Tab-separated table of C-alpha atoms in Angstrom:
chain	number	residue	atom	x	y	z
A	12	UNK	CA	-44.708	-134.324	-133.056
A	13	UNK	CA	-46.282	-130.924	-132.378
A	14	UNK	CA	-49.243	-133.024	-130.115
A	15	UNK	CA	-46.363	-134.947	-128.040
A	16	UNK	CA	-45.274	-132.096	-127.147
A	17	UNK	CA	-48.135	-130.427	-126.400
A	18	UNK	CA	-49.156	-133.181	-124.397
A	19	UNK	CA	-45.806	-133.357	-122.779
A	20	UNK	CA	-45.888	-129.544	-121.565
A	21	UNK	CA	-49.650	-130.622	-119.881
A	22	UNK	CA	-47.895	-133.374	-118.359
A	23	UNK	CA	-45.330	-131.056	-116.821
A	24	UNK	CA	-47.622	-128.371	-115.704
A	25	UNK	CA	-50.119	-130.770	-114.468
A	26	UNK	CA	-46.911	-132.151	-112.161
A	27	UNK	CA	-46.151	-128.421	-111.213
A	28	UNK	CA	-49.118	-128.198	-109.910
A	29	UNK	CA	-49.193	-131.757	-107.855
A	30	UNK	CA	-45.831	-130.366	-106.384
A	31	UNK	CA	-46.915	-126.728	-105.483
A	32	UNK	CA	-50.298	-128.112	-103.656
A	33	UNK	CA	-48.584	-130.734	-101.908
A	34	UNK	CA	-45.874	-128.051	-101.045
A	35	UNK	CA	-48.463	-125.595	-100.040
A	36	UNK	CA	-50.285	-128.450	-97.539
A	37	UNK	CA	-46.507	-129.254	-95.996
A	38	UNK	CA	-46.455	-125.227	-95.144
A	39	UNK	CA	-49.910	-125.926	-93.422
A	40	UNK	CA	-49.021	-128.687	-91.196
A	41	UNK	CA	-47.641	-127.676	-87.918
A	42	UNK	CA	-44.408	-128.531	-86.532
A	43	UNK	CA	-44.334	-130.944	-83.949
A	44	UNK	CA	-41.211	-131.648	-80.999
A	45	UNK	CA	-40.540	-133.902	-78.525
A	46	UNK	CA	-38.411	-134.035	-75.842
A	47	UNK	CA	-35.876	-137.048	-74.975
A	48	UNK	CA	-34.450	-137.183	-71.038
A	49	UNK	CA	-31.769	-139.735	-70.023
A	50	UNK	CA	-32.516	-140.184	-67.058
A	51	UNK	CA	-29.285	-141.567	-65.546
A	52	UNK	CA	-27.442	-138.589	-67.370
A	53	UNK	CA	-29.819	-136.210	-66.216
A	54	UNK	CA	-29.364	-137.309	-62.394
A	55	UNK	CA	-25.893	-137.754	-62.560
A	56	UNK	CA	-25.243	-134.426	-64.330
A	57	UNK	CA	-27.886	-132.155	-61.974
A	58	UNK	CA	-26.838	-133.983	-58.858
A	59	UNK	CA	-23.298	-132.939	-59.306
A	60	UNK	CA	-23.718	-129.533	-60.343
A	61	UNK	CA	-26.061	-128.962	-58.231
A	62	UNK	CA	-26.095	-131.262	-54.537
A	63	UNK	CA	-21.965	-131.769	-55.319
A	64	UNK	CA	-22.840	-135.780	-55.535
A	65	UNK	CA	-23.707	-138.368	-58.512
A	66	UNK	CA	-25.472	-140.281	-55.948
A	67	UNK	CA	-28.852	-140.539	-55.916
A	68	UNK	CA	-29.548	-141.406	-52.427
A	69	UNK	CA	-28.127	-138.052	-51.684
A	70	UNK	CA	-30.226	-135.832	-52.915
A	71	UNK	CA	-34.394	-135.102	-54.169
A	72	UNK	CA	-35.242	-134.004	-57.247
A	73	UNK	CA	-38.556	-132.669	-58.094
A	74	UNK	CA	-39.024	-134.474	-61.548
A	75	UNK	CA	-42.477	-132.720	-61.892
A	76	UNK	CA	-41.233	-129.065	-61.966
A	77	UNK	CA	-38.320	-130.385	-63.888
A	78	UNK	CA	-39.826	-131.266	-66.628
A	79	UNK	CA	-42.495	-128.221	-66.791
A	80	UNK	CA	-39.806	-126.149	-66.945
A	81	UNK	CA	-38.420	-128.487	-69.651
A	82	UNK	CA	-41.240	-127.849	-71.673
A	83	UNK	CA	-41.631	-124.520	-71.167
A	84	UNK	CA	-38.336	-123.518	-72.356
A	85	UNK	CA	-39.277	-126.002	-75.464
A	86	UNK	CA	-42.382	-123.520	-76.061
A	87	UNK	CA	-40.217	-120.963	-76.121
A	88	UNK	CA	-37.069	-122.588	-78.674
A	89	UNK	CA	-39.884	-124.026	-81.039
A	90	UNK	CA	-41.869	-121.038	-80.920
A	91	UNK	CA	-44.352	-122.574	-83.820
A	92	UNK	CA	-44.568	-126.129	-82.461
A	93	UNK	CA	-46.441	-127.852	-80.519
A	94	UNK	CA	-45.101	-130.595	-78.525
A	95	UNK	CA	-46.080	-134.377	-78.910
A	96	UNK	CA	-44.743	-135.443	-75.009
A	97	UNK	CA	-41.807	-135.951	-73.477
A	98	UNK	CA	-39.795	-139.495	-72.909
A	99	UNK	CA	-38.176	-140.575	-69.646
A	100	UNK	CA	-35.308	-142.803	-70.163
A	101	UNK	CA	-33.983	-144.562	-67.159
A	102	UNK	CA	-32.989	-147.960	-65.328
A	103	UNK	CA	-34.669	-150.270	-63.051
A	104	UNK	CA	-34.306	-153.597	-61.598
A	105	UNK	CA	-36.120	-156.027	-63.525
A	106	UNK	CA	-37.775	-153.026	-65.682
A	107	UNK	CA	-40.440	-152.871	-62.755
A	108	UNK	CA	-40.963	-149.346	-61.827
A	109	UNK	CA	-39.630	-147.677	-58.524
A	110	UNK	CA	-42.189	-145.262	-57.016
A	111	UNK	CA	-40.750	-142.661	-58.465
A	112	UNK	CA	-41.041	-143.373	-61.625
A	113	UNK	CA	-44.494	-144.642	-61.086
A	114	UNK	CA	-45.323	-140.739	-60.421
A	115	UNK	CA	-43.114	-139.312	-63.207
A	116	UNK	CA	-45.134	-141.700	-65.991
A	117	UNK	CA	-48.431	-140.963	-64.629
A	118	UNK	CA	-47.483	-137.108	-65.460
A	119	UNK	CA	-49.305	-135.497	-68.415
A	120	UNK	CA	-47.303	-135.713	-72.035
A	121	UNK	CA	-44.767	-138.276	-70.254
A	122	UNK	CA	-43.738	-141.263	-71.492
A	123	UNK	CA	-41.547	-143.643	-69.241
A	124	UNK	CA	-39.335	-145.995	-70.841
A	125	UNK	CA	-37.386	-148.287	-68.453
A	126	UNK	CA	-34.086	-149.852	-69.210
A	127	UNK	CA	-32.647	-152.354	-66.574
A	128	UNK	CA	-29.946	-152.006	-63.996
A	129	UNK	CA	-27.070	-154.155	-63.941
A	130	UNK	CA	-25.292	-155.360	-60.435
A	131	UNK	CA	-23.224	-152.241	-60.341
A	132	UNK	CA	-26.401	-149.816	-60.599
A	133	UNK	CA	-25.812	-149.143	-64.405
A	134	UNK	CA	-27.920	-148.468	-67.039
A	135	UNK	CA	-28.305	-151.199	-69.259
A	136	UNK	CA	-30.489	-150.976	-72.969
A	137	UNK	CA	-31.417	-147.232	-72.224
A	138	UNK	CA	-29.377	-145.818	-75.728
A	139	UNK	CA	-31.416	-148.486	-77.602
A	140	UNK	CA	-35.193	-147.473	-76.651
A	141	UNK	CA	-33.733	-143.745	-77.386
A	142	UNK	CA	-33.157	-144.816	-80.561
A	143	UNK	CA	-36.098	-146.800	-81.656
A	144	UNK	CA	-38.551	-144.071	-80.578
A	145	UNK	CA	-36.195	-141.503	-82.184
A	146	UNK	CA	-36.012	-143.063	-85.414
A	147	UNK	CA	-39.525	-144.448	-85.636
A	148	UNK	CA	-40.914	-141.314	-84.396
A	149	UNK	CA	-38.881	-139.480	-87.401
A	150	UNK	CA	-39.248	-142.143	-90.018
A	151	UNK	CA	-43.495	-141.519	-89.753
A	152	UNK	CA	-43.127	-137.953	-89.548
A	153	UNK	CA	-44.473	-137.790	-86.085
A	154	UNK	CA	-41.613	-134.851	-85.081
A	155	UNK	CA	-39.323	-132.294	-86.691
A	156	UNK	CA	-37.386	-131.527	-83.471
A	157	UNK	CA	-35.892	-133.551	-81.060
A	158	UNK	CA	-34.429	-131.834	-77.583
A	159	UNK	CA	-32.321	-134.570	-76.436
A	160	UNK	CA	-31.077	-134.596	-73.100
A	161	UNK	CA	-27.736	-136.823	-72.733
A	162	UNK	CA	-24.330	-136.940	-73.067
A	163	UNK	CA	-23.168	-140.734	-73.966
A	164	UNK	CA	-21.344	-141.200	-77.288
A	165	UNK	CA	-23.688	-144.153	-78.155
A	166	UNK	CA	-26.486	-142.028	-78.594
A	167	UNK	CA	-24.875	-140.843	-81.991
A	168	UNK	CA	-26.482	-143.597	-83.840
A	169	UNK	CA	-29.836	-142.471	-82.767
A	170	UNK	CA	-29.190	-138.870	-83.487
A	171	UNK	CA	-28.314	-140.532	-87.535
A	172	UNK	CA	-30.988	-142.383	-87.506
A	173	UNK	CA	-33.398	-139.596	-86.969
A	174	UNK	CA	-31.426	-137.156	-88.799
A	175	UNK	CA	-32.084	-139.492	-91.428
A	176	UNK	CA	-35.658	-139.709	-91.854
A	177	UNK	CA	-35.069	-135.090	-91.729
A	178	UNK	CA	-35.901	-134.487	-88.078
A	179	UNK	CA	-33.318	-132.401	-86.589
A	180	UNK	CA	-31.934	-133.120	-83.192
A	181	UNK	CA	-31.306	-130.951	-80.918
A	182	UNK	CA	-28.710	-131.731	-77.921
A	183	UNK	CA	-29.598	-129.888	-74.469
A	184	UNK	CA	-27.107	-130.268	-71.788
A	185	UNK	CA	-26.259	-129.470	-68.193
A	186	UNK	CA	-23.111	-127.575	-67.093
A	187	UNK	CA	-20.499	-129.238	-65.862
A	188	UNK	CA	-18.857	-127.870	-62.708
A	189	UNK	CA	-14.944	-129.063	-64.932
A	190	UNK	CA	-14.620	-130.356	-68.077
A	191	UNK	CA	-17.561	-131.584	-69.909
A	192	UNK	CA	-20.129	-134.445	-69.894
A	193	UNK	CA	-21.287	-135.207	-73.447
A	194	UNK	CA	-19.161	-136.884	-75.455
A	195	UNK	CA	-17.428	-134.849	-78.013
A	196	UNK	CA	-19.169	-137.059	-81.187
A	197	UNK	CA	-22.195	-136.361	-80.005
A	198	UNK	CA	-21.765	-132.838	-80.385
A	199	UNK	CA	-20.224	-132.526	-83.484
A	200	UNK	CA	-23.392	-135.137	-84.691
A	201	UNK	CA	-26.272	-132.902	-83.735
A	202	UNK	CA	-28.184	-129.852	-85.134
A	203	UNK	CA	-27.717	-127.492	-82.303
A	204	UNK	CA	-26.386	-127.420	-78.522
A	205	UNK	CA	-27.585	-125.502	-75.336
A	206	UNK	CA	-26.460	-125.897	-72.032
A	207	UNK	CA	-28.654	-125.154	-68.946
A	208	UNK	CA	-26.850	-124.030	-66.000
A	209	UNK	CA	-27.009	-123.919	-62.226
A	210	UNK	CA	-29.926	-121.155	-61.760
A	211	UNK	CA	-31.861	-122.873	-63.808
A	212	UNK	CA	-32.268	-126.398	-62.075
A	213	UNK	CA	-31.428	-125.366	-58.323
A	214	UNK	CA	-35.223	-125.016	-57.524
A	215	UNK	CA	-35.809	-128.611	-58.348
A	216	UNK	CA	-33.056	-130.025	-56.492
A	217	UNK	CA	-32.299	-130.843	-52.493
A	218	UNK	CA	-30.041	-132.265	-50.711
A	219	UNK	CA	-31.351	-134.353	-48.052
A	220	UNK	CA	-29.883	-134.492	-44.608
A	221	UNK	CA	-26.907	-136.729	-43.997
A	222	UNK	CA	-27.243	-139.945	-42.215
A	223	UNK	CA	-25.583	-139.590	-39.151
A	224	UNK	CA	-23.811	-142.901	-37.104
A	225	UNK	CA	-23.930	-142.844	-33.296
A	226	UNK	CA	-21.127	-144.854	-31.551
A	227	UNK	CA	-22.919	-148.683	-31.120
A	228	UNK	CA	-25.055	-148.712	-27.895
A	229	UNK	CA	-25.937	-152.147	-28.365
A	230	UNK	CA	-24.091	-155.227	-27.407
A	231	UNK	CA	-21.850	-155.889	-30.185
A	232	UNK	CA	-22.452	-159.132	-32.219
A	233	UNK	CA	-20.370	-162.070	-32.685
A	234	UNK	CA	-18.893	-162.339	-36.405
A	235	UNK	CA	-20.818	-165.461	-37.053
A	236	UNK	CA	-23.664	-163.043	-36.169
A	237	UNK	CA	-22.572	-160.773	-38.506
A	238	UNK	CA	-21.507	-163.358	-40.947
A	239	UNK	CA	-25.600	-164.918	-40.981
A	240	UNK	CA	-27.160	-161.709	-41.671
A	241	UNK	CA	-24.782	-161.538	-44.467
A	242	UNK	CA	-26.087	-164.667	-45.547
A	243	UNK	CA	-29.483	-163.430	-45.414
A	244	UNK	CA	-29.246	-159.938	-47.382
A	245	UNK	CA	-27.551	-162.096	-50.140
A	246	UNK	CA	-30.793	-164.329	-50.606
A	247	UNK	CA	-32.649	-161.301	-50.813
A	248	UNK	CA	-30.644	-159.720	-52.868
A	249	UNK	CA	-30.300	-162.782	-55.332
A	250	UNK	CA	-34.170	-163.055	-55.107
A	251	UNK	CA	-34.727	-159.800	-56.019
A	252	UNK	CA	-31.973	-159.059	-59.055
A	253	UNK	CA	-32.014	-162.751	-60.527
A	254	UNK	CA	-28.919	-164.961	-61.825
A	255	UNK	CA	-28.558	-162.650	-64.499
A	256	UNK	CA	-27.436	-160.187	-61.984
A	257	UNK	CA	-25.343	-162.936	-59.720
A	258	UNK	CA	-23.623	-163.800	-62.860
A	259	UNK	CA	-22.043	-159.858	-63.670
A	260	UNK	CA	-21.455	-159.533	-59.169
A	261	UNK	CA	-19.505	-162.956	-59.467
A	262	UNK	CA	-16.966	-161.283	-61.990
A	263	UNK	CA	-15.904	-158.268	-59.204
A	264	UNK	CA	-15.056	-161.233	-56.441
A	265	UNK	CA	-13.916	-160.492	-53.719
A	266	UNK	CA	-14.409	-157.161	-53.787
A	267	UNK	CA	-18.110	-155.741	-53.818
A	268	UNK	CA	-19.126	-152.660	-56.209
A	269	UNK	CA	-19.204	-149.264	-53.994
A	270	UNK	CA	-23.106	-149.269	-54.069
A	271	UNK	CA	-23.952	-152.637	-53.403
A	272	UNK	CA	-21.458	-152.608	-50.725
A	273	UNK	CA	-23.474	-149.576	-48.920
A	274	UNK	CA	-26.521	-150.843	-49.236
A	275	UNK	CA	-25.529	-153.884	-48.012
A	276	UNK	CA	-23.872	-151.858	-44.532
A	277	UNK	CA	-26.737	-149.858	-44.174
A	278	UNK	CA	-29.493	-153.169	-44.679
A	279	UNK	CA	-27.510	-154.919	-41.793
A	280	UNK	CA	-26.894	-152.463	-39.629
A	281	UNK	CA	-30.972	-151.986	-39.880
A	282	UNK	CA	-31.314	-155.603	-38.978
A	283	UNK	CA	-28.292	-155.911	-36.384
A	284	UNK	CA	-29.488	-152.157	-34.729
A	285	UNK	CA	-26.046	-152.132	-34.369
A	286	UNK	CA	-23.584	-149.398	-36.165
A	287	UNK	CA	-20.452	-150.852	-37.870
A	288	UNK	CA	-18.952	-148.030	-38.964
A	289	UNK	CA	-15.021	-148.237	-38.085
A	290	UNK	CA	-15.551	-152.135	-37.438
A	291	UNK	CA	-13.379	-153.317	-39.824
A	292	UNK	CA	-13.832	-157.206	-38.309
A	293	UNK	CA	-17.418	-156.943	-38.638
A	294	UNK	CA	-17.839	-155.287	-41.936
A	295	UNK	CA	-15.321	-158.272	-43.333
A	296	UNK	CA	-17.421	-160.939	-41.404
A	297	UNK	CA	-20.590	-159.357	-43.165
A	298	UNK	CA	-19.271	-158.929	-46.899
A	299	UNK	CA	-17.948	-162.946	-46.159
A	300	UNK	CA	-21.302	-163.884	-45.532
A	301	UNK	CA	-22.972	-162.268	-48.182
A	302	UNK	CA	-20.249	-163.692	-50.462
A	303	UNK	CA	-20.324	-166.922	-49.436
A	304	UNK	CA	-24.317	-167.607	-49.645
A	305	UNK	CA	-24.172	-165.740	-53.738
A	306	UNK	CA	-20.533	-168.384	-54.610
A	307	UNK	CA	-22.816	-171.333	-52.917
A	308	UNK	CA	-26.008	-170.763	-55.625
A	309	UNK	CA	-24.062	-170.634	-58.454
């Protein structure tokens, strides 16, 4: 009995030791962060605190300095890390890179990650590739940190996920000029919060100039004028989104989403040379036409 014991007690110390040397390496390794960016929330967010719009069009941002300073201030919260790269998370049509994002993923340490875009501009799949690299990134002990940049309440299930395989998330967010833009799950779900404020993204942001609309010097064109190149901006707009697209515009009939409906003034009145600002005749005659050719392929 005396020897099974004896040979228990080497067992245990034997075990003891496993566990203090594998401890011991786990001090050793070095911690490792990432950074997440939501793109759309990230635009949306700076451009109103800091151009007073949501709308891209309206304003530049310099992505590059952005997101030095993004991982500069990440030196300086994870002080003993060193950081893996950062992921860009945002829309496009088709997933096919805009030029803009072509020069964002050929950055250093960036990772682009494109969702798609729906008829109305919005995001579409974006929360889901946030998650899988979150989770798989935690689950193989690739990160212990996670700055995420976002706001939307379905981004709680990646913050779980990851959570889950002991990476702690991190939620960084940009002040809102009233009220707030995460979602209040989200906060309650993550490790710790910070909020970056105005000073600290107005050097990467500009407003460009506003368009300005001279009274038509043209000749004015007929509605049916109006009406064909409605027709025509519709086939390239169907050519270019897909029936996927024409399938979710069909559901707003008659009336066309803000955006589309501005690009499609601005397209025509490229094509007509001919401003139709305050023509209400015309800009019905062109959102007819453009109707009519998308109801006809369908």
């Amino acid at each position: 009995m005396n020897d099974d014991l004896l040979a228990l007690a080497a067992r245990i110390d034997r075990t003891n030791e496993l566990l203090h040397r594998m401890l011991a390496e786990v001090a050793k390794t070095p911690s490792t962060h990432a950074i997440f960016v939501d793109a759309g929330y990230l635009y949306a967010a700076v451009g109103r605190l800091a151009a007073g719009t949501e709308d891209r069009r309206s304003f530049d941002l310099d992505a590059e300095g952005l997101i030095d300073a993004l991982i500069d201030k990440a030196r300086t919260i994870f002080a003993d890390s060193r950081l893996l790269r950062v992921y860009w998370y945002d829309g496009a049509r088709r997933r096919i890179h805009t030029a803009e994002q072509q020069s964002i993923a050929e950055l250093p340490d960036v990772k682009v990650r494109l969702g798609n875009l729906n008829a109305n501009n919005q995001q579409k799949g974006v929360d889901s590739l946030i998650r899988t690299d979150l989770e798989s990134l935690a689950r193989h002990r690739a990160i212990s940190d996670a700055a995420l940049i976002g706001g939307d309440e379905d981004l709680v299930s990646a913050v779980e996920a990851a959570q889950g395989y002991g990476a702690r998330v991190h939620l960084w967010g940009i002040e809102a000029p009233e009220g707030r833009n995460q979602a209040e799950p989200l906060l309650w779900e993550v490790d710790s919060q910070r909020t970056f404020d105005l000073d600290f993204f107005k050097p990467y942001v500009s407003r460009r100039a506003a368009a300005t609309y001279d009274a038509p010097t043209g000749a004015r064109p007929s509605r049916e004028d109006v009406r064909f190149v409605g027709a025509q901006i519709a086939a390239k707009w169907l050519a270019s989104r897909g029936r996927e697209s024409l399938q979710e515009l069909l559901h707003s009939h008659p009336y066309l989403p803000g955006s589309v409906d501005q690009d499609l003034l601005v397209e025509a009145e490229g094509l007509l040379q001919y401003s139709m600002r305050g023509q209400a005749d015309l800009r019905r005659a062109l959102r007819d036409g453009f109707w009519e050719h998308l109801r006809a392929q369908y």
